[in-house]
Short mmCIF file of C-alpha atoms in Angstrom, two decimals:
data_model
loop_
_atom_site.label_atom_id
_atom_site.label_comp_id
_atom_site.label_asym_id
_atom_site.label_seq_id
_atom_site.Cartn_x
_atom_site.Cartn_y
_atom_site.Cartn_z
CA UNK D 1 173.61 252.16 235.93
CA UNK D 2 176.07 253.10 238.61
CA UNK D 3 176.26 256.43 240.38
CA UNK D 4 179.59 257.45 238.89
CA UNK D 5 181.34 257.06 235.57
CA UNK D 6 185.03 256.82 236.44
CA UNK D 7 186.36 254.11 234.19
CA UNK D 8 185.28 252.30 231.06
CA UNK D 9 186.10 249.12 233.00
CA UNK D 10 183.04 249.79 235.21
CA UNK D 11 180.76 249.37 232.21
CA UNK D 12 179.44 245.95 231.36
CA UNK D 13 178.34 245.23 227.82
CA UNK D 14 174.74 245.80 228.91
CA UNK D 15 175.58 249.15 230.55
CA UNK D 16 177.46 250.30 227.46
CA UNK D 17 174.62 249.26 225.16
CA UNK D 18 172.09 251.10 227.34
CA UNK D 19 174.17 254.28 226.99
CA UNK D 20 174.61 253.85 223.22
CA UNK D 21 170.91 253.09 222.68
CA UNK D 22 169.87 256.05 224.83
CA UNK D 23 172.19 258.24 222.77
CA UNK D 24 170.64 256.84 219.60
CA UNK D 25 167.22 258.10 220.74
CA UNK D 26 168.68 261.49 221.66
CA UNK D 27 170.60 261.95 218.41
CA UNK D 28 167.61 263.40 216.53
CA UNK D 29 167.37 266.26 219.01
CA UNK D 30 170.19 268.04 217.17
CA UNK D 31 167.98 268.40 214.09
CA UNK D 32 164.98 269.80 215.94
CA UNK D 33 164.11 273.46 216.17
CA UNK D 34 164.05 273.30 219.99
CA UNK D 35 167.15 271.43 221.12
CA UNK D 36 166.09 271.09 224.72
CA UNK D 37 164.52 268.58 227.05
CA UNK D 38 163.20 269.40 230.54
CA UNK D 39 164.55 266.24 232.16
CA UNK D 40 167.27 267.63 234.46
CA UNK D 41 165.52 270.88 235.35
CA UNK D 42 166.71 272.09 238.74
CA UNK D 43 169.78 269.85 238.78
CA UNK D 44 173.26 271.35 238.92
CA UNK D 45 176.20 270.05 236.93
CA UNK D 46 179.65 271.40 237.76
CA UNK D 47 182.39 271.28 235.14
CA UNK D 48 185.58 271.07 237.17
CA UNK D 49 188.47 271.46 234.75
CA UNK D 50 192.02 271.51 236.06
CA UNK D 51 193.44 270.93 232.59
CA UNK D 52 192.85 272.85 229.38
CA UNK D 53 190.11 271.53 227.18
CA UNK D 54 187.99 272.87 224.38
CA UNK D 55 185.70 270.19 223.07
CA UNK D 56 185.17 268.12 226.20
CA UNK D 57 184.17 271.04 228.40
CA UNK D 58 181.94 272.63 225.78
CA UNK D 59 180.48 269.24 224.97
CA UNK D 60 179.54 268.53 228.58
CA UNK D 61 178.19 272.05 228.95
CA UNK D 62 176.01 271.71 225.84
CA UNK D 63 174.82 268.27 226.94
CA UNK D 64 173.83 269.46 230.42
CA UNK D 65 172.11 272.57 229.05
CA UNK D 66 170.13 270.59 226.49
CA UNK D 67 168.78 268.58 229.40
CA UNK D 68 167.91 271.84 231.21
CA UNK D 69 170.43 271.37 234.01
CA UNK D 70 172.17 274.39 235.52
CA UNK D 71 175.86 274.42 234.61
CA UNK D 72 178.67 275.90 236.66
CA UNK D 73 182.01 276.06 234.89
CA UNK D 74 185.11 275.96 236.98
CA UNK D 75 188.59 276.16 235.54
CA UNK D 76 191.71 276.05 237.63
CA UNK D 77 193.02 279.27 236.12
CA UNK D 78 191.72 282.26 237.98
CA UNK D 79 190.31 280.19 240.86
CA UNK D 80 191.49 279.49 244.37
CA UNK D 81 193.44 276.53 243.00
CA UNK D 82 195.95 279.10 241.79
CA UNK D 83 196.23 280.14 245.46
CA UNK D 84 197.04 276.57 246.47
CA UNK D 85 193.64 275.11 247.37
CA UNK D 86 193.62 271.32 247.38
CA UNK D 87 191.32 269.13 245.29
CA UNK D 88 189.53 268.01 248.43
CA UNK D 89 188.79 271.53 249.62
CA UNK D 90 187.58 272.47 246.15
CA UNK D 91 185.37 269.37 246.19
CA UNK D 92 183.91 270.28 249.58
CA UNK D 93 183.13 273.77 248.32
CA UNK D 94 181.24 272.30 245.36
CA UNK D 95 179.48 269.90 247.69
CA UNK D 96 178.33 272.80 249.84
CA UNK D 97 176.93 274.49 246.73
CA UNK D 98 174.81 271.43 246.03
CA UNK D 99 176.29 269.95 242.88
CA UNK D 100 174.29 266.96 241.65
CA UNK D 101 177.05 265.94 239.28
CA UNK D 102 180.70 266.88 238.97
CA UNK D 103 182.45 266.48 235.65
CA UNK D 104 186.15 266.45 236.38
CA UNK D 105 189.26 266.72 234.25
CA UNK D 106 192.52 266.56 236.14
CA UNK D 107 196.18 266.04 235.32
CA UNK D 108 196.58 263.37 237.96
CA UNK D 109 195.51 259.80 237.23
CA UNK D 110 192.95 258.71 239.80
CA UNK D 111 191.66 262.22 240.60
CA UNK D 112 188.09 261.33 239.59
CA UNK D 113 188.19 258.24 241.77
CA UNK D 114 189.35 260.28 244.77
CA UNK D 115 186.70 262.90 244.14
CA UNK D 116 183.98 260.25 244.10
CA UNK D 117 184.84 259.48 247.72
CA UNK D 118 184.37 263.10 248.77
CA UNK D 119 181.15 264.27 247.14
CA UNK D 120 177.58 263.05 247.36
CA UNK D 121 176.70 263.72 243.72
CA UNK D 122 177.66 261.70 240.66
CA UNK D 123 181.22 262.02 239.38
CA UNK D 124 181.94 261.81 235.67
CA UNK D 125 185.54 261.38 234.65
CA UNK D 126 186.35 263.70 231.75
CA UNK D 127 189.99 262.63 231.64
CA UNK D 128 192.36 261.99 234.55
CA UNK D 129 196.06 262.15 233.68
CA UNK D 130 197.08 259.22 231.51
CA UNK D 131 194.42 256.96 233.03
CA UNK D 132 190.96 257.11 231.47
CA UNK D 133 188.46 259.19 229.49
CA UNK D 134 185.35 257.00 229.38
CA UNK D 135 182.95 259.38 227.61
CA UNK D 136 185.43 259.72 224.74
CA UNK D 137 185.47 255.92 224.38
CA UNK D 138 181.67 255.88 224.44
CA UNK D 139 181.39 258.53 221.74
CA UNK D 140 183.98 256.69 219.65
CA UNK D 141 182.04 253.44 219.99
CA UNK D 142 178.83 255.33 219.13
CA UNK D 143 180.46 256.86 216.03
CA UNK D 144 181.76 253.46 214.88
CA UNK D 145 178.41 251.81 215.42
CA UNK D 146 176.55 254.47 213.46
CA UNK D 147 179.05 254.62 210.61
CA UNK D 148 179.68 250.90 210.22
CA UNK D 149 176.21 249.53 210.95
CA UNK D 150 174.03 252.43 209.88
CA UNK D 151 172.37 255.05 212.10
CA UNK D 152 169.13 253.80 213.56
CA UNK D 153 169.70 250.21 212.43
CA UNK D 154 172.29 249.70 215.13
CA UNK D 155 170.03 249.77 218.20
CA UNK D 156 170.85 247.00 220.65
CA UNK D 157 173.91 245.87 218.70
CA UNK D 158 177.48 245.77 219.93
CA UNK D 159 180.61 246.02 217.81
CA UNK D 160 181.10 242.27 217.44
CA UNK D 161 183.76 241.33 214.91
CA UNK D 162 184.70 244.93 214.12
CA UNK D 163 188.46 245.41 213.88
CA UNK D 164 189.83 248.61 215.34
CA UNK D 165 193.44 249.75 215.16
CA UNK D 166 194.54 252.40 217.63
CA UNK D 167 197.72 254.11 216.48
CA UNK D 168 200.40 256.16 218.16
CA UNK D 169 201.04 257.51 221.63
CA UNK D 170 199.23 254.85 223.66
CA UNK D 171 201.53 255.42 226.64
CA UNK D 172 200.16 258.89 227.41
CA UNK D 173 196.67 258.29 226.10
CA UNK D 174 193.68 257.97 228.43
CA UNK D 175 191.57 257.77 225.27
CA UNK D 176 193.38 254.60 224.17
CA UNK D 177 193.01 252.89 227.54
CA UNK D 178 189.28 253.64 227.82
CA UNK D 179 188.73 252.62 224.21
CA UNK D 180 190.53 249.28 224.58
CA UNK D 181 188.40 248.41 227.61
CA UNK D 182 185.08 249.57 226.18
CA UNK D 183 185.52 248.34 222.62
CA UNK D 184 186.57 244.88 223.75
CA UNK D 185 183.57 244.76 226.12
CA UNK D 186 181.42 245.52 223.07
CA UNK D 187 182.99 242.65 221.13
CA UNK D 188 185.42 244.55 218.88
CA UNK D 189 188.94 243.26 218.17
CA UNK D 190 191.39 245.98 219.09
CA UNK D 191 195.00 246.21 217.91
CA UNK D 192 197.43 248.81 219.18
CA UNK D 193 199.99 249.95 216.61
CA UNK D 194 202.77 252.00 218.16
CA UNK D 195 206.53 252.20 218.60
CA UNK D 196 207.62 250.08 221.60
CA UNK D 197 208.60 253.21 223.52
CA UNK D 198 205.05 254.55 223.36
CA UNK D 199 203.36 251.44 224.74
CA UNK D 200 202.71 251.08 228.48
CA UNK D 201 204.60 248.38 230.37
CA UNK D 202 201.53 246.38 231.33
CA UNK D 203 200.05 246.35 227.84
CA UNK D 204 200.25 242.52 227.75
CA UNK D 205 197.43 242.41 230.28
CA UNK D 206 195.13 244.59 228.15
CA UNK D 207 192.41 242.84 226.15
CA UNK D 208 193.98 243.67 222.77
CA UNK D 209 196.72 242.73 220.32
CA UNK D 210 199.89 244.78 219.86
CA UNK D 211 201.86 245.52 216.72
CA UNK D 212 204.91 247.69 216.10
CA UNK D 213 203.99 248.02 212.42
CA UNK D 214 201.15 250.16 211.13
CA UNK D 215 201.24 249.19 207.44
CA UNK D 216 200.49 245.51 208.02
CA UNK D 217 197.44 246.36 210.19
CA UNK D 218 195.75 248.79 207.81
CA UNK D 219 194.25 246.34 205.27
CA UNK D 220 192.47 244.44 208.06
CA UNK D 221 191.01 247.44 209.91
CA UNK D 222 187.38 248.62 209.89
CA UNK D 223 188.33 251.69 211.88
CA UNK D 224 191.66 253.40 212.52
CA UNK D 225 191.97 255.69 215.49
CA UNK D 226 194.90 258.08 215.36
CA UNK D 227 196.15 259.36 218.72
CA UNK D 228 197.72 262.72 219.30
CA UNK D 229 201.42 262.70 220.17
CA UNK D 230 201.22 264.28 223.60
CA UNK D 231 204.47 266.18 223.72
CA UNK D 232 203.32 268.10 226.81
CA UNK D 233 203.31 264.86 228.83
CA UNK D 234 206.61 263.57 227.45
CA UNK D 235 209.55 263.73 229.83
CA UNK D 236 212.05 261.91 227.65
CA UNK D 237 212.79 261.23 223.99
CA UNK D 238 210.39 258.51 222.84
CA UNK D 239 211.32 258.61 219.17
CA UNK D 240 214.27 260.06 217.24
CA UNK D 241 212.37 262.84 215.48
CA UNK D 242 208.84 263.97 214.71
CA UNK D 243 209.60 263.44 211.03
CA UNK D 244 210.61 259.84 211.57
CA UNK D 245 207.52 259.19 213.73
CA UNK D 246 205.33 260.68 211.07
CA UNK D 247 206.94 258.56 208.34
CA UNK D 248 206.34 255.30 210.23
CA UNK D 249 203.13 255.92 212.14
CA UNK D 250 201.48 258.95 210.55
CA UNK D 251 198.39 258.41 208.43
CA UNK D 252 198.81 260.01 205.02
CA UNK D 253 196.83 259.56 201.80
CA UNK D 254 199.03 256.68 200.62
CA UNK D 255 198.45 254.76 203.83
CA UNK D 256 194.74 255.58 203.84
CA UNK D 257 194.52 253.94 200.40
CA UNK D 258 195.54 250.63 202.01
CA UNK D 259 192.41 250.63 204.19
CA UNK D 260 189.34 248.63 203.14
CA UNK D 261 186.81 250.76 201.27
CA UNK D 262 184.31 250.99 204.15
CA UNK D 263 186.91 251.78 206.82
CA UNK D 264 186.74 255.02 208.79
CA UNK D 265 189.47 257.26 210.18
CA UNK D 266 188.99 258.62 213.69
CA UNK D 267 190.83 261.12 215.85
CA UNK D 268 189.81 262.25 219.33
CA UNK D 269 191.24 265.73 218.74
CA UNK D 270 192.98 268.05 218.99
CA UNK D 271 194.89 266.99 215.87
CA UNK D 272 198.52 267.66 215.06
CA UNK D 273 198.07 267.90 211.32
CA UNK D 274 201.16 266.67 209.55
CA UNK D 275 202.34 264.60 212.54
CA UNK D 276 200.00 261.70 213.25
CA UNK D 277 197.48 262.59 210.55
CA UNK D 278 197.91 264.35 207.21
CA UNK D 279 195.60 267.28 206.49
CA UNK D 280 194.14 265.60 203.38
CA UNK D 281 193.22 262.54 205.50
CA UNK D 282 191.72 264.63 208.29
CA UNK D 283 189.51 266.43 205.77
CA UNK D 284 188.57 263.35 203.74
CA UNK D 285 185.11 261.80 203.64
CA UNK D 286 186.39 258.87 205.68
CA UNK D 287 187.37 261.07 208.57
CA UNK D 288 184.79 261.14 211.37
CA UNK D 289 186.48 263.90 213.36
CA UNK D 290 183.62 266.39 213.13
CA UNK D 291 181.01 263.67 213.60
CA UNK D 292 182.81 262.57 216.76
CA UNK D 293 182.38 266.06 218.21
CA UNK D 294 178.65 266.10 217.44
CA UNK D 295 178.23 262.59 218.83
CA UNK D 296 180.10 263.68 221.93
CA UNK D 297 177.26 265.98 222.95
CA UNK D 298 174.72 263.23 222.37
CA UNK D 299 176.62 260.58 224.31
CA UNK D 300 177.20 262.97 227.23
CA UNK D 301 173.49 263.74 227.32
CA UNK D 302 172.83 260.02 227.55
CA UNK D 303 175.36 259.63 230.37
CA UNK D 304 174.02 262.60 232.35
CA UNK D 305 170.45 261.42 231.86
CA UNK D 306 171.22 257.89 233.02
CA UNK D 307 173.22 259.12 236.03
CA UNK D 308 170.90 261.94 237.11
CA UNK D 309 167.55 261.33 235.42
CA UNK D 310 166.26 258.72 237.82
CA UNK D 311 165.95 258.52 241.55
CA UNK D 312 168.90 259.23 243.78
CA UNK D 313 168.07 256.17 245.85
CA UNK D 314 167.41 253.25 243.51
CA UNK D 315 167.13 250.78 246.41
CA UNK D 316 164.38 252.82 248.06
CA UNK D 317 162.51 253.16 244.77
CA UNK D 318 162.70 249.43 244.20
CA UNK D 319 161.11 248.95 247.63
CA UNK D 320 158.28 251.33 246.82
CA UNK D 321 157.45 249.71 243.51
CA UNK D 322 157.31 246.30 245.18
CA UNK Q 1 156.66 242.68 234.67
CA UNK Q 2 154.96 244.57 231.94
CA UNK Q 3 153.97 247.27 234.40
CA UNK Q 4 157.39 248.90 234.15
CA UNK Q 5 157.97 249.26 230.45
CA UNK Q 6 160.00 252.17 229.17
CA UNK Q 7 157.79 255.05 228.17
CA UNK Q 8 155.26 253.69 230.67
CA UNK Q 9 151.99 252.96 228.99
CA UNK Q 10 150.64 251.92 232.36
CA UNK Q 11 150.29 254.50 235.11
CA UNK Q 12 153.27 255.56 237.19
CA UNK Q 13 152.71 253.60 240.34
CA UNK Q 14 151.00 250.25 239.94
CA UNK Q 15 152.32 247.61 242.29
CA UNK Q 16 154.56 245.26 240.31
CA UNK Q 17 153.43 242.33 242.42
CA UNK Q 18 149.82 242.40 243.47
CA UNK Q 19 148.69 241.81 247.02
CA UNK Q 20 146.24 239.19 245.81
CA UNK Q 21 149.09 236.77 245.10
CA UNK Q 22 149.04 234.20 242.33
CA UNK Q 23 145.25 233.88 242.25
CA UNK Q 24 144.82 237.63 241.81
CA UNK Q 25 147.35 237.79 238.99
CA UNK Q 26 145.55 235.47 236.65
CA UNK Q 27 143.18 238.23 235.70
CA UNK Q 28 140.14 238.24 233.46
CA UNK Q 29 139.99 239.09 229.79
CA UNK Q 30 137.81 242.13 229.17
CA UNK Q 31 138.51 242.46 225.44
CA UNK Q 32 139.45 239.66 223.07
CA UNK Q 33 141.09 239.98 219.66
CA UNK Q 34 137.78 240.49 217.80
CA UNK Q 35 136.61 243.15 220.23
CA UNK Q 36 139.90 245.01 219.93
CA UNK Q 37 139.55 244.85 216.14
CA UNK Q 38 136.00 246.24 216.25
CA UNK Q 39 136.97 248.98 218.70
CA UNK Q 40 139.82 250.13 216.45
CA UNK Q 41 137.58 250.03 213.40
CA UNK Q 42 135.06 252.27 215.17
CA UNK Q 43 137.78 254.67 216.33
CA UNK Q 44 139.15 254.88 212.78
CA UNK Q 45 135.67 255.80 211.52
CA UNK Q 46 135.23 258.36 214.30
CA UNK Q 47 138.58 259.98 213.46
CA UNK Q 48 137.51 260.23 209.81
CA UNK Q 49 134.16 261.76 210.82
CA UNK Q 50 135.61 264.26 213.23
CA UNK Q 51 138.43 265.37 210.94
CA UNK Q 52 136.44 265.51 207.66
CA UNK Q 53 138.01 262.45 206.11
CA UNK Q 54 141.34 262.57 207.88
CA UNK Q 55 142.39 265.92 206.43
CA UNK Q 56 145.79 267.00 207.82
CA UNK Q 57 145.76 264.23 210.41
CA UNK Q 58 148.93 262.73 211.87
CA UNK Q 59 148.78 259.68 214.16
CA UNK Q 60 151.43 259.59 216.87
CA UNK Q 61 151.65 256.47 219.01
CA UNK Q 62 153.10 256.65 222.51
CA UNK Q 63 155.62 253.81 223.04
CA UNK Q 64 155.38 250.97 223.65
CA UNK Q 65 151.87 249.82 222.75
CA UNK Q 66 150.53 253.08 221.41
CA UNK Q 67 152.79 252.71 218.38
CA UNK Q 68 151.30 249.49 216.94
CA UNK Q 69 147.83 250.84 217.74
CA UNK Q 70 148.56 253.99 215.72
CA UNK Q 71 149.79 251.85 212.82
CA UNK Q 72 146.64 249.75 212.92
CA UNK Q 73 144.47 252.89 212.87
CA UNK Q 74 146.45 254.23 209.91
CA UNK Q 75 145.98 250.92 208.06
CA UNK Q 76 142.21 251.05 208.63
CA UNK Q 77 141.95 254.66 207.51
CA UNK Q 78 143.77 253.71 204.31
CA UNK Q 79 141.38 250.83 203.86
CA UNK Q 80 138.22 252.92 204.39
CA UNK Q 81 139.21 256.15 202.73
CA UNK Q 82 142.15 255.25 200.49
CA UNK Q 83 144.12 257.99 202.21
CA UNK Q 84 147.60 257.47 203.62
CA UNK Q 85 147.61 259.17 207.01
CA UNK Q 86 151.16 259.81 208.31
CA UNK Q 87 151.98 257.76 211.36
CA UNK Q 88 154.82 258.00 213.87
CA UNK Q 89 155.81 257.59 217.47
CA UNK Q 90 156.34 260.06 220.29
CA UNK Q 91 158.43 259.05 223.31
CA UNK Q 92 157.47 260.99 226.43
CA UNK Q 93 160.01 259.58 228.91
CA UNK Q 94 162.11 262.73 229.13
CA UNK Q 95 158.99 264.79 229.90
CA UNK Q 96 157.50 262.56 232.62
CA UNK Q 97 156.88 263.99 236.08
CA UNK Q 98 157.76 260.76 237.89
CA UNK Q 99 161.32 260.31 236.59
CA UNK Q 100 162.85 260.74 239.99
CA UNK Q 101 160.70 258.06 241.57
CA UNK Q 102 162.54 255.27 239.77
CA UNK Q 103 166.00 254.57 238.36
CA UNK Q 104 166.56 256.18 234.96
CA UNK Q 105 164.72 254.18 232.35
CA UNK Q 106 165.53 253.32 228.77
CA UNK Q 107 164.10 255.71 226.19
CA UNK Q 108 161.54 254.84 223.55
CA UNK Q 109 161.76 256.08 220.02
CA UNK Q 110 160.46 259.36 218.68
CA UNK Q 111 159.84 259.06 214.99
CA UNK Q 112 158.07 261.97 213.35
CA UNK Q 113 156.64 261.86 209.83
CA UNK Q 114 158.78 263.97 207.52
CA UNK Q 115 156.16 266.70 207.14
CA UNK Q 116 156.35 267.50 210.87
CA UNK Q 117 153.45 268.48 213.12
CA UNK Q 118 153.09 272.20 212.36
CA UNK Q 119 149.51 273.07 211.44
CA UNK Q 120 148.40 269.43 211.55
CA UNK Q 121 145.76 267.68 213.61
CA UNK Q 122 147.78 265.34 215.79
CA UNK Q 123 145.96 262.32 217.17
CA UNK Q 124 147.91 260.87 220.09
CA UNK Q 125 147.37 257.14 220.46
CA UNK Q 126 147.94 255.15 223.64
CA UNK Q 127 146.74 251.84 225.02
CA UNK Q 128 145.44 252.79 228.49
CA UNK Q 129 144.31 256.17 229.81
CA UNK Q 130 144.62 256.26 233.60
CA UNK Q 131 146.06 259.18 235.60
CA UNK Q 132 146.51 261.31 232.48
CA UNK Q 133 150.14 262.01 233.34
CA UNK Q 134 151.52 260.25 230.28
CA UNK Q 135 149.28 262.39 228.07
CA UNK Q 136 150.38 265.53 229.90
CA UNK Q 137 153.99 264.54 229.17
CA UNK Q 138 153.07 263.89 225.54
CA UNK Q 139 151.51 267.35 225.21
CA UNK Q 140 154.72 268.89 226.56
CA UNK Q 141 156.88 266.79 224.25
CA UNK Q 142 154.73 267.88 221.32
CA UNK Q 143 155.16 271.56 222.18
CA UNK Q 144 158.91 271.21 221.63
CA UNK Q 145 158.40 269.58 218.23
CA UNK Q 146 156.16 272.18 216.66
CA UNK Q 147 152.72 273.77 216.80
CA UNK Q 148 149.91 271.44 215.75
CA UNK Q 149 146.57 272.99 214.75
CA UNK Q 150 144.82 270.67 217.21
CA UNK Q 151 145.69 267.69 219.38
CA UNK Q 152 143.29 264.82 219.99
CA UNK Q 153 143.61 261.66 222.03
CA UNK Q 154 142.67 258.09 221.11
CA UNK Q 155 142.96 255.26 223.67
CA UNK Q 156 142.02 251.61 223.55
CA UNK Q 157 140.96 251.54 227.20
CA UNK Q 158 139.91 254.35 229.55
CA UNK Q 159 140.10 252.99 233.07
CA UNK Q 160 139.24 256.19 234.91
CA UNK Q 161 140.98 257.65 238.02
CA UNK Q 162 142.24 260.78 236.29
CA UNK Q 163 144.65 262.99 238.23
CA UNK Q 164 144.74 265.77 235.64
CA UNK Q 165 142.08 267.60 233.59
CA UNK Q 166 142.51 265.39 230.53
CA UNK Q 167 139.95 263.39 228.55
CA UNK Q 168 140.11 261.18 225.49
CA UNK Q 169 138.42 262.09 222.17
CA UNK Q 170 138.20 258.47 221.03
CA UNK Q 171 137.81 255.56 223.45
CA UNK Q 172 137.83 251.85 222.58
CA UNK Q 173 136.28 250.78 225.86
CA UNK Q 174 135.43 252.51 229.10
CA UNK Q 175 136.51 250.17 231.84
CA UNK Q 176 135.57 250.97 235.44
CA UNK Q 177 138.43 249.69 237.59
CA UNK Q 178 139.75 249.88 241.10
CA UNK Q 179 143.13 251.61 241.50
CA UNK Q 180 144.45 248.35 242.97
CA UNK Q 181 143.91 246.54 239.69
CA UNK Q 182 146.29 246.42 236.76
CA UNK Q 183 144.99 246.74 233.22
CA UNK Q 184 147.23 244.87 230.82
CA UNK Q 185 146.96 245.44 227.09
CA UNK Q 186 148.59 242.81 224.90
CA UNK Q 187 149.09 243.32 221.18
CA UNK Q 188 150.40 240.79 218.68
CA UNK Q 189 153.18 243.16 217.55
CA UNK Q 190 154.63 243.21 221.08
CA UNK Q 191 153.12 240.33 223.05
CA UNK Q 192 152.24 237.73 220.37
CA UNK Q 193 148.53 237.95 221.22
CA UNK Q 194 145.67 240.47 221.22
CA UNK Q 195 143.85 240.86 224.54
CA UNK Q 196 143.03 243.28 227.34
CA UNK Q 197 143.21 241.79 230.83
CA UNK Q 198 142.30 243.12 234.26
CA UNK Q 199 144.48 241.66 236.96
CA UNK Q 200 144.38 241.82 240.73
CA UNK Q 201 141.54 242.22 243.24
CA UNK Q 202 140.27 238.77 242.30
CA UNK Q 203 139.12 240.18 238.99
CA UNK Q 204 136.17 242.01 240.57
CA UNK Q 205 136.00 245.75 240.11
#
């Protein structure tokens, strides 16, 4: 395992499987009376959030606390960032406080990568602009593997042959980018279904297929991942009206009926009910939205354990054991 | 090498490659398949004696090789007494004290019998007892899972050199070794053969 988790592209199939299998072993912890392990006692994890977030920040906080790490939460509001402090100066402050890991969410693509050059601890990307959100992709892959192959029976397996359709605002979605990279590394066949205006320019170079039609993709999907329409990042008109978008790309009960019987419906949250997903679909038995949140804590525990649980100097340790 | 398996059944710091070179690595067999079978049979009888017929006993194997050993003990107890003793596994990786000495390792499986450990007599099962640190980690892990009435320890081989005040209740074989040697337990479920080997130091204790 590397020292940082910046991009899903950094993860080989073997790395990804190690994370998923570690998470599989940690999943039972949620059902135990004492949901805590002593593994990261004395380590400090800083949650550095420049953008609003509910589930990701709480998820990382819960994950770190269940591993007994100390957690410092930092949000840009009410901090010196509001007074104009730069990311680098903030990073150096955290460094001086002895952070072993920094979990960063930032509005600028590449912020996590920059931060990794400034701090000694591990950097975990919790979403940088429209670039990547690797732990979301990992928890999505974990959810798919458990749902489609059975919890516990899936250890060591990838997602070979599983067909995933990612629908909607791919252009602004770091979740989509990380998922395409990770899912294809795990052997899944990914199709993006979106209006042409909401697809990035370089999408031809991504390891996935592209379709402008949702209806034709549904019958051949094992999992459908609905993306939120990110109006806050939109600087132009990408579709004529929300109503028209919803009619063509929203998942309602009629469309859900076209899915194979075993297929699951995913959404990274937060949902715009009635836009990309109908309320009855979001609350149906096929929806894994709540499961994804629970799995998020587990997968983040696995990531923090694998980044921080071992020695800080793997090369030196290899020498000693030889 | 087998010395660095997840959940470390062997002690924390055995040299992966022995100074003795190829000759030292051949090792000598100290227990063959029949001897392992007899040792487990005796341990199963001892557990039954000491727990009045296996009343309220749960066998928990420590991955990797403690788990098949626990299953074999459970099978023998069923054979002798007709009683189905619950059997599971207890991964201790997250509770180890030597985590920071090596890169993060893969986790083993913790699989508790449905009835849990509260009020039960838990018999921990491992292949080799050495420093005692694995058992210490297992005791900690157990504390987070419930409150057993008593905890006992069964090992196939006790090779000495304890670093903590821990002893086994049931021992397959006491094996005086030098710290430079490596004790390797092989079980058909994991290694396709049953044997206990001592490697390194030319095979001489």
